[in-house]
Amino acid sequence: MTMIETTYRDALRLALTETMRADENVIIMGEEVGRYGGAYGVTKGLIEEFGEDRVIDTPISEPAIIGSAVGAAMAGLRPVAELMYVDFIGMTMDQLANQAAKIRYMFGGQIGVPMVLRTQGGTGRSAGAQHSQSLEAYVMHTPGLRLAMPSTVEDAYHLLRQALMQPDPVVFIEHKGLYTMKGTLDTDAEPAAWGKARVMREGADLVIVSYSRQIHHALAAADTLASEDGIQAAVIDLRTLNPLDFDTIRPLVEQAGRAMVVSEGVMTSGVAAELAARITEECFDFLEDPVVRVAGEDIPISVSPLLEQNSVPTPELITEAVRMMLK
Amino acid sequence: MMNALNEAAVKNSNLADLYYQMRRVRTFEERVGELFVRGQSAGSMLHLSIGEESAAVGVCANMRDGDTFTTHHRGHGIFLARGADPARMMAEIAGKEAGYCHGKGGSMHIADMGLGHLGANAIVGGGIPAVVGAGLAARNRKTGGVSLAFFGDGATGQGILYESMNMAALWKLPVMFVCINNQYGMGTRIDQATANPRLHERAEAFGLAARTVDGLAVEDVADAAAELIAGARAGQPGFLVIDCYRFYGHARKDKSPYRDDIEEAEGRKKDPVLSARNKLISSGMMDESTLDRVDAEIATEMDATIDFSIAEKEPQLNSMFRDVYAPGEPEPEPVRARLERILARE
Ligand SMILES: Cc1ncc(C[n+]2csc(CCOP(=O)(O)OP(=O)(O)O)c2C)c(N)n1
Ligand SMILES: [Mg+2]
């Protein structure tokens, strides 16, 4: 057992380092990933160990970064293309959604695109409307793309390692508010399987389904509800949104009879909408209340810290929503 | 404003005025840095244009009322040189209601339609195609205006620049592209981002009138801009590269570990503000004590922007639902209100 105290950021770097040591076909490409060490420091030091042929600083050319990763993946490399902010995904959407996602299918299964698009999103830095979004729904809406969003130090490591073993393109979205989060990592532990959700907290009164940073808000709300209201909320971390593990969700919701979905991305047509629809369809006979979405407001993110903080679910809002539901 | 300058009866001196504008930009940017250090800015993504003042001032000196422009994320100086109120700018950078965009935009999204500022942008290259459209509008509506896109060398990596140049040239639009080449895009030096750093050659290939000018002398920038803007007004779109040096880190938290001290010291010698000041003195146009008074007046003006922005209030919480759509349209329903509505029960 190798237990280490580390951070989300360092755990990501460890996953990249170990994978690159084991497989020389793994390369990293993106803006500022080499000499600068990554805008959020994830790739710091990797260019020194692996050299400029494998850790490649690119011009500011997002469509070509993602598009060349697609070609590299088809030609035998396993690229990790870094998109500095998920907000730039729109610029790359053709390469991602029309190329990467469809190549296996259009070409009759001849070839896959085993690449990872690493990026980060979310609020918390007063970075404004074009640097604070949660755009996972764009990805989840595209058949052919896998989608992973780690919430813990353990998952930062294990999910990234697993993403680098997938036969199909994976979009891997980190949260900018989690990079400095500390945690214990056991690199030898058998990780939860790729595509499996994790029950972070048991609870018989309702089930909160979430992912990424909102897991921590949901857990904080669950603690408050337990101590102040005697309400026991289960919290499920989806970990990957595609594959989506409904088998973990179903029995807990059937037992509790109530479910809430929490996401930082905007409410309308978002991940929470998809999950609420599925829970409603699949668990209808067991539900005592409508499945409730607590999600980002249907607005852009302001630079004002006050407006920013209140544009996405807070632990207080989740707590209140549960109280409204169970009153 | 400009009391000391008027007193010295040098208001007809173009260089004195250009110096005055550049000093205001420099001092404003220094105060932005101070706002951050005092923990009063909205975040740390503040990109200072120190070292690039001649680009903003030299180009804007040739713009007229009715002209429009977009900027990149390092656009404070350009907006100021176009006549912005520095107090409202600082309030925006602090995320306050009194700011140009009521605290929604911030440093990277400041805009003022009244001054033709169609918006600063946090997407590298994001503001470039808008000037093609604005040029089209100026042509069809016969306003006589030109539209200018200000962007950094890093934006030359973006395909949209080339699409925009091609359209502007094809349709002979009153459009001008202004590339502020401060040698870096974050930690990447220009020669690490392109095999051909002679950027104006790309514009020539598309049929634009293109030039590169050294940003050290603001009059040179102003002259080059005058010529290209006049051409653009007449339907020959232009492209101006201004060579300069980014004196400090990319944003407030970047200490530039990727470049060495010798290079920085060398780069900072290319100081357009100091250069103009020295020239005013050596040519006898102004003496040092007058310039000191000019600088002191500007310092007082800019100090006040910090006090103003700190004293101003935060935006109202419910203002966050405003301006998603046009006035009069229903605002998005807040999550909390929606929950109360659907979960309301006896
Ligand atoms: C599309 C896009 N890609 C990447 C970024 C991240 N980023 C912000 S500024 C910057 C460097 C821009 O360099 P340049 O255009 O030369 O402008 P400068 O910062 O030097 O003024 C980068 C990579 C971004 N904001 N938008
Ligand atoms: Mg630059």
mmCIF file of N, CA and C in Angstrom, chain A residues 194-282:
data_model
loop_
_atom_site.group_PDB
_atom_site.id
_atom_site.type_symbol
_atom_site.label_atom_id
_atom_site.label_comp_id
_atom_site.label_asym_id
_atom_site.label_seq_id
_atom_site.Cartn_x
_atom_site.Cartn_y
_atom_site.Cartn_z
ATOM 1 N N TRP A 194 -14.116 2.107 -13.825
ATOM 2 C CA TRP A 194 -14.498 3.180 -14.760
ATOM 3 C C TRP A 194 -15.988 3.046 -15.048
ATOM 4 N N GLY A 195 -16.684 4.150 -14.925
ATOM 5 C CA GLY A 195 -18.113 4.093 -15.237
ATOM 6 C C GLY A 195 -18.996 3.761 -14.040
ATOM 7 N N LYS A 196 -18.374 3.573 -12.857
ATOM 8 C CA LYS A 196 -19.169 3.281 -11.659
ATOM 9 C C LYS A 196 -19.308 4.545 -10.826
ATOM 10 N N ALA A 197 -20.529 4.805 -10.371
ATOM 11 C CA ALA A 197 -20.744 5.912 -9.436
ATOM 12 C C ALA A 197 -20.316 5.472 -8.039
ATOM 13 N N ARG A 198 -20.149 6.428 -7.149
ATOM 14 C CA ARG A 198 -19.739 6.082 -5.785
ATOM 15 C C ARG A 198 -20.730 6.684 -4.782
ATOM 16 N N VAL A 199 -21.145 5.848 -3.849
ATOM 17 C CA VAL A 199 -22.008 6.365 -2.784
ATOM 18 C C VAL A 199 -21.098 7.017 -1.749
ATOM 19 N N MET A 200 -21.177 8.333 -1.649
ATOM 20 C CA MET A 200 -20.283 9.081 -0.757
ATOM 21 C C MET A 200 -20.841 9.127 0.656
ATOM 22 N N ARG A 201 -22.162 8.934 0.764
ATOM 23 C CA ARG A 201 -22.803 9.051 2.069
ATOM 24 C C ARG A 201 -24.113 8.291 1.972
ATOM 25 N N GLU A 202 -24.401 7.511 2.997
ATOM 26 C CA GLU A 202 -25.667 6.782 3.005
ATOM 27 C C GLU A 202 -26.738 7.670 3.621
ATOM 28 N N GLY A 203 -28.004 7.373 3.344
ATOM 29 C CA GLY A 203 -29.085 8.151 3.937
ATOM 30 C C GLY A 203 -30.415 7.674 3.415
ATOM 31 N N ALA A 204 -31.376 7.521 4.301
ATOM 32 C CA ALA A 204 -32.632 6.886 3.909
ATOM 33 C C ALA A 204 -33.713 7.863 3.484
ATOM 34 N N ASP A 205 -33.526 9.162 3.734
ATOM 35 C CA ASP A 205 -34.626 10.103 3.492
ATOM 36 C C ASP A 205 -34.686 10.638 2.060
ATOM 37 N N LEU A 206 -33.535 10.860 1.475
ATOM 38 C CA LEU A 206 -33.516 11.236 0.063
ATOM 39 C C LEU A 206 -32.124 11.000 -0.509
ATOM 40 N N VAL A 207 -32.073 11.016 -1.839
ATOM 41 C CA VAL A 207 -30.799 10.780 -2.517
ATOM 42 C C VAL A 207 -30.415 12.036 -3.290
ATOM 43 N N ILE A 208 -29.213 12.530 -3.023
ATOM 44 C CA ILE A 208 -28.691 13.659 -3.802
ATOM 45 C C ILE A 208 -27.667 13.099 -4.786
ATOM 46 N N VAL A 209 -27.917 13.331 -6.061
ATOM 47 C CA VAL A 209 -27.001 12.860 -7.099
ATOM 48 C C VAL A 209 -26.233 14.075 -7.622
ATOM 49 N N SER A 210 -24.933 13.967 -7.673
ATOM 50 C CA SER A 210 -24.150 15.107 -8.135
ATOM 51 C C SER A 210 -22.800 14.643 -8.671
ATOM 52 N N TYR A 211 -21.905 15.597 -8.917
ATOM 53 C CA TYR A 211 -20.571 15.288 -9.471
ATOM 54 C C TYR A 211 -19.716 16.530 -9.363
ATOM 55 N N SER A 212 -18.434 16.355 -9.543
ATOM 56 C CA SER A 212 -17.462 17.453 -9.512
ATOM 57 C C SER A 212 -17.583 18.233 -8.191
ATOM 58 N N ARG A 213 -17.311 19.546 -8.227
ATOM 59 C CA ARG A 213 -17.229 20.276 -6.963
ATOM 60 C C ARG A 213 -18.522 20.258 -6.164
ATOM 61 N N GLN A 214 -19.666 20.146 -6.850
ATOM 62 C CA GLN A 214 -20.929 20.183 -6.119
ATOM 63 C C GLN A 214 -21.088 19.012 -5.153
ATOM 64 N N ILE A 215 -20.310 17.956 -5.338
ATOM 65 C CA ILE A 215 -20.319 16.857 -4.373
ATOM 66 C C ILE A 215 -20.001 17.397 -2.978
ATOM 67 N N HIS A 216 -19.038 18.305 -2.917
ATOM 68 C CA HIS A 216 -18.633 18.824 -1.610
ATOM 69 C C HIS A 216 -19.717 19.712 -1.017
ATOM 70 N N HIS A 217 -20.414 20.427 -1.872
ATOM 71 C CA HIS A 217 -21.538 21.225 -1.384
ATOM 72 C C HIS A 217 -22.667 20.315 -0.911
ATOM 73 N N ALA A 218 -22.892 19.256 -1.660
ATOM 74 C CA ALA A 218 -23.964 18.322 -1.277
ATOM 75 C C ALA A 218 -23.621 17.639 0.050
ATOM 76 N N LEU A 219 -22.372 17.263 0.221
ATOM 77 C CA LEU A 219 -21.969 16.615 1.477
ATOM 78 C C LEU A 219 -22.090 17.583 2.656
ATOM 79 N N ALA A 220 -21.714 18.839 2.418
ATOM 80 C CA ALA A 220 -21.836 19.833 3.490
ATOM 81 C C ALA A 220 -23.306 20.020 3.854
ATOM 82 N N ALA A 221 -24.164 20.078 2.838
ATOM 83 C CA ALA A 221 -25.601 20.225 3.096
ATOM 84 C C ALA A 221 -26.125 19.005 3.856
ATOM 85 N N ALA A 222 -25.678 17.828 3.466
ATOM 86 C CA ALA A 222 -26.149 16.600 4.122
ATOM 87 C C ALA A 222 -25.745 16.600 5.600
ATOM 88 N N ASP A 223 -24.547 17.083 5.897
ATOM 89 C CA ASP A 223 -24.114 17.168 7.292
ATOM 90 C C ASP A 223 -25.004 18.114 8.090
ATOM 91 N N THR A 224 -25.277 19.276 7.491
ATOM 92 C CA THR A 224 -26.138 20.250 8.169
ATOM 93 C C THR A 224 -27.519 19.652 8.411
ATOM 94 N N LEU A 225 -28.053 19.007 7.390
ATOM 95 C CA LEU A 225 -29.400 18.439 7.501
ATOM 96 C C LEU A 225 -29.444 17.350 8.569
ATOM 97 N N ALA A 226 -28.375 16.577 8.666
ATOM 98 C CA ALA A 226 -28.337 15.506 9.665
ATOM 99 C C ALA A 226 -28.282 16.099 11.066
ATOM 100 N N SER A 227 -27.446 17.104 11.242
ATOM 101 C CA SER A 227 -27.285 17.607 12.603
ATOM 102 C C SER A 227 -28.402 18.556 13.007
ATOM 103 N N GLU A 228 -28.920 19.333 12.078
ATOM 104 C CA GLU A 228 -29.928 20.329 12.473
ATOM 105 C C GLU A 228 -31.359 19.856 12.281
ATOM 106 N N ASP A 229 -31.576 18.944 11.340
ATOM 107 C CA ASP A 229 -32.952 18.558 11.017
ATOM 108 C C ASP A 229 -33.219 17.068 11.204
ATOM 109 N N GLY A 230 -32.185 16.325 11.486
ATOM 110 C CA GLY A 230 -32.360 14.881 11.591
ATOM 111 C C GLY A 230 -32.707 14.229 10.259
ATOM 112 N N ILE A 231 -32.396 14.907 9.167
ATOM 113 C CA ILE A 231 -32.675 14.342 7.840
ATOM 114 C C ILE A 231 -31.430 13.605 7.350
ATOM 115 N N GLN A 232 -31.598 12.395 6.856
ATOM 116 C CA GLN A 232 -30.463 11.621 6.346
ATOM 117 C C GLN A 232 -30.497 11.591 4.818
ATOM 118 N N ALA A 233 -29.563 12.293 4.242
ATOM 119 C CA ALA A 233 -29.493 12.346 2.776
ATOM 120 C C ALA A 233 -28.337 11.489 2.295
ATOM 121 N N ALA A 234 -28.604 10.628 1.327
ATOM 122 C CA ALA A 234 -27.515 9.916 0.650
ATOM 123 C C ALA A 234 -26.933 10.847 -0.414
ATOM 124 N N VAL A 235 -25.632 10.700 -0.659
ATOM 125 C CA VAL A 235 -24.993 11.500 -1.711
ATOM 126 C C VAL A 235 -24.256 10.555 -2.652
ATOM 127 N N ILE A 236 -24.593 10.649 -3.937
ATOM 128 C CA ILE A 236 -23.938 9.805 -4.946
ATOM 129 C C ILE A 236 -23.088 10.676 -5.863
ATOM 130 N N ASP A 237 -21.825 10.279 -6.010
ATOM 131 C CA ASP A 237 -20.923 10.966 -6.939
ATOM 132 C C ASP A 237 -20.901 10.168 -8.248
ATOM 133 N N LEU A 238 -21.327 10.792 -9.329
ATOM 134 C CA LEU A 238 -21.411 10.070 -10.600
ATOM 135 C C LEU A 238 -20.036 9.713 -11.172
ATOM 136 N N ARG A 239 -19.037 10.544 -10.916
ATOM 137 C CA ARG A 239 -17.654 10.349 -11.385
ATOM 138 C C ARG A 239 -17.541 10.415 -12.913
ATOM 139 N N THR A 240 -18.257 9.551 -13.607
ATOM 140 C CA THR A 240 -18.308 9.681 -15.074
ATOM 141 C C THR A 240 -19.769 9.928 -15.459
ATOM 142 N N LEU A 241 -19.975 10.857 -16.382
ATOM 143 C CA LEU A 241 -21.333 11.153 -16.851
ATOM 144 C C LEU A 241 -21.645 10.334 -18.095
ATOM 145 N N ASN A 242 -20.612 9.906 -18.762
ATOM 146 C CA ASN A 242 -20.737 8.915 -19.838
ATOM 147 C C ASN A 242 -19.486 8.048 -19.761
ATOM 148 N N PRO A 243 -19.605 6.795 -19.363
ATOM 149 C CA PRO A 243 -20.822 6.054 -19.049
ATOM 150 C C PRO A 243 -21.541 6.608 -17.823
ATOM 151 N N LEU A 244 -22.866 6.464 -17.827
ATOM 152 C CA LEU A 244 -23.671 6.884 -16.693
ATOM 153 C C LEU A 244 -24.138 5.637 -15.949
ATOM 154 N N ASP A 245 -23.825 5.583 -14.660
ATOM 155 C CA ASP A 245 -24.111 4.395 -13.858
ATOM 156 C C ASP A 245 -25.467 4.521 -13.187
ATOM 157 N N PHE A 246 -26.499 4.091 -13.873
ATOM 158 C CA PHE A 246 -27.821 4.205 -13.259
ATOM 159 C C PHE A 246 -28.064 3.108 -12.224
ATOM 160 N N ASP A 247 -27.293 2.036 -12.337
ATOM 161 C CA ASP A 247 -27.514 0.910 -11.414
ATOM 162 C C ASP A 247 -27.215 1.263 -9.966
ATOM 163 N N THR A 248 -26.335 2.214 -9.770
ATOM 164 C CA THR A 248 -26.071 2.640 -8.396
ATOM 165 C C THR A 248 -27.169 3.574 -7.897
ATOM 166 N N ILE A 249 -27.715 4.368 -8.816
ATOM 167 C CA ILE A 249 -28.735 5.347 -8.420
ATOM 168 C C ILE A 249 -30.068 4.672 -8.089
ATOM 169 N N ARG A 250 -30.490 3.743 -8.936
ATOM 170 C CA ARG A 250 -31.853 3.209 -8.881
ATOM 171 C C ARG A 250 -32.256 2.656 -7.504
ATOM 172 N N PRO A 251 -31.483 1.710 -6.952
ATOM 173 C CA PRO A 251 -31.949 1.123 -5.687
ATOM 174 C C PRO A 251 -32.031 2.140 -4.561
ATOM 175 N N LEU A 252 -31.104 3.084 -4.532
ATOM 176 C CA LEU A 252 -31.131 4.062 -3.449
ATOM 177 C C LEU A 252 -32.342 4.969 -3.566
ATOM 178 N N VAL A 253 -32.662 5.368 -4.805
ATOM 179 C CA VAL A 253 -33.822 6.239 -4.994
ATOM 180 C C VAL A 253 -35.108 5.464 -4.679
ATOM 181 N N GLU A 254 -35.149 4.217 -5.099
ATOM 182 C CA GLU A 254 -36.362 3.425 -4.829
ATOM 183 C C GLU A 254 -36.591 3.282 -3.330
ATOM 184 N N GLN A 255 -35.510 3.175 -2.601
ATOM 185 C CA GLN A 255 -35.595 3.035 -1.158
ATOM 186 C C GLN A 255 -36.032 4.335 -0.491
ATOM 187 N N ALA A 256 -35.416 5.429 -0.907
ATOM 188 C CA ALA A 256 -35.682 6.709 -0.242
ATOM 189 C C ALA A 256 -36.968 7.362 -0.751
ATOM 190 N N GLY A 257 -37.288 7.149 -2.024
ATOM 191 C CA GLY A 257 -38.510 7.733 -2.580
ATOM 192 C C GLY A 257 -38.384 9.201 -2.950
ATOM 193 N N ARG A 258 -37.212 9.750 -2.746
ATOM 194 C CA ARG A 258 -37.005 11.161 -3.100
ATOM 195 C C ARG A 258 -35.606 11.335 -3.677
ATOM 196 N N ALA A 259 -35.523 12.187 -4.704
ATOM 197 C CA ALA A 259 -34.207 12.421 -5.305
ATOM 198 C C ALA A 259 -34.053 13.883 -5.704
ATOM 199 N N MET A 260 -32.822 14.318 -5.599
ATOM 200 C CA MET A 260 -32.459 15.682 -6.000
ATOM 201 C C MET A 260 -31.181 15.572 -6.820
ATOM 202 N N VAL A 261 -31.089 16.358 -7.877
ATOM 203 C CA VAL A 261 -29.867 16.360 -8.676
ATOM 204 C C VAL A 261 -29.230 17.748 -8.557
ATOM 205 N N VAL A 262 -27.946 17.755 -8.268
ATOM 206 C CA VAL A 262 -27.258 19.036 -8.079
ATOM 207 C C VAL A 262 -26.136 19.168 -9.102
ATOM 208 N N SER A 263 -26.145 20.267 -9.837
ATOM 209 C CA SER A 263 -25.055 20.508 -10.786
ATOM 210 C C SER A 263 -24.733 21.990 -10.844
ATOM 211 N N GLU A 264 -23.484 22.287 -11.171
ATOM 212 C CA GLU A 264 -23.080 23.686 -11.291
ATOM 213 C C GLU A 264 -23.473 24.257 -12.652
ATOM 214 N N GLY A 265 -23.527 23.427 -13.656
ATOM 215 C CA GLY A 265 -23.942 23.870 -14.990
ATOM 216 C C GLY A 265 -25.376 24.375 -14.955
ATOM 217 N N VAL A 266 -25.721 25.216 -15.917
ATOM 218 C CA VAL A 266 -27.051 25.828 -15.885
ATOM 219 C C VAL A 266 -28.139 24.759 -15.962
ATOM 220 N N MET A 267 -29.278 25.130 -15.390
ATOM 221 C CA MET A 267 -30.384 24.188 -15.246
ATOM 222 C C MET A 267 -30.947 23.689 -16.572
ATOM 223 N N THR A 268 -31.233 24.620 -17.481
ATOM 224 C CA THR A 268 -32.041 24.245 -18.637
ATOM 225 C C THR A 268 -31.272 23.347 -19.609
ATOM 226 N N SER A 269 -31.852 22.215 -19.875
ATOM 227 C CA SER A 269 -31.255 21.217 -20.764
ATOM 228 C C SER A 269 -29.878 20.769 -20.298
ATOM 229 N N GLY A 270 -29.672 20.796 -19.003
ATOM 230 C CA GLY A 270 -28.370 20.428 -18.463
ATOM 231 C C GLY A 270 -28.300 18.984 -18.020
ATOM 232 N N VAL A 271 -27.179 18.645 -17.393
ATOM 233 C CA VAL A 271 -26.973 17.293 -16.884
ATOM 234 C C VAL A 271 -28.056 16.955 -15.855
ATOM 235 N N ALA A 272 -28.403 17.937 -15.030
ATOM 236 C CA ALA A 272 -29.420 17.683 -14.007
ATOM 237 C C ALA A 272 -30.764 17.377 -14.653
ATOM 238 N N ALA A 273 -31.039 18.019 -15.787
ATOM 239 C CA ALA A 273 -32.302 17.766 -16.479
ATOM 240 C C ALA A 273 -32.351 16.325 -16.981
ATOM 241 N N GLU A 274 -31.246 15.878 -17.541
ATOM 242 C CA GLU A 274 -31.176 14.513 -18.051
ATOM 243 C C GLU A 274 -31.368 13.504 -16.914
ATOM 244 N N LEU A 275 -30.678 13.758 -15.805
ATOM 245 C CA LEU A 275 -30.768 12.816 -14.693
ATOM 246 C C LEU A 275 -32.150 12.814 -14.069
ATOM 247 N N ALA A 276 -32.732 13.998 -13.941
ATOM 248 C CA ALA A 276 -34.073 14.072 -13.354
ATOM 249 C C ALA A 276 -35.061 13.315 -14.238
ATOM 250 N N ALA A 277 -34.904 13.457 -15.547
ATOM 251 C CA ALA A 277 -35.798 12.747 -16.459
ATOM 252 C C ALA A 277 -35.625 11.238 -16.297
ATOM 253 N N ARG A 278 -34.394 10.808 -16.220
ATOM 254 C CA ARG A 278 -34.162 9.364 -16.117
ATOM 255 C C ARG A 278 -34.670 8.787 -14.810
ATOM 256 N N ILE A 279 -34.417 9.517 -13.732
ATOM 257 C CA ILE A 279 -34.890 9.021 -12.438
ATOM 258 C C ILE A 279 -36.417 8.955 -12.449
ATOM 259 N N THR A 280 -37.030 9.983 -13.034
ATOM 260 C CA THR A 280 -38.492 10.006 -13.083
ATOM 261 C C THR A 280 -39.021 8.820 -13.900
ATOM 262 N N GLU A 281 -38.422 8.586 -15.042
ATOM 263 C CA GLU A 281 -38.870 7.474 -15.894
ATOM 264 C C GLU A 281 -38.677 6.125 -15.216
ATOM 265 N N GLU A 282 -37.487 5.966 -14.641
ATOM 266 C CA GLU A 282 -37.125 4.627 -14.160
ATOM 267 C C GLU A 282 -37.640 4.323 -12.759
#
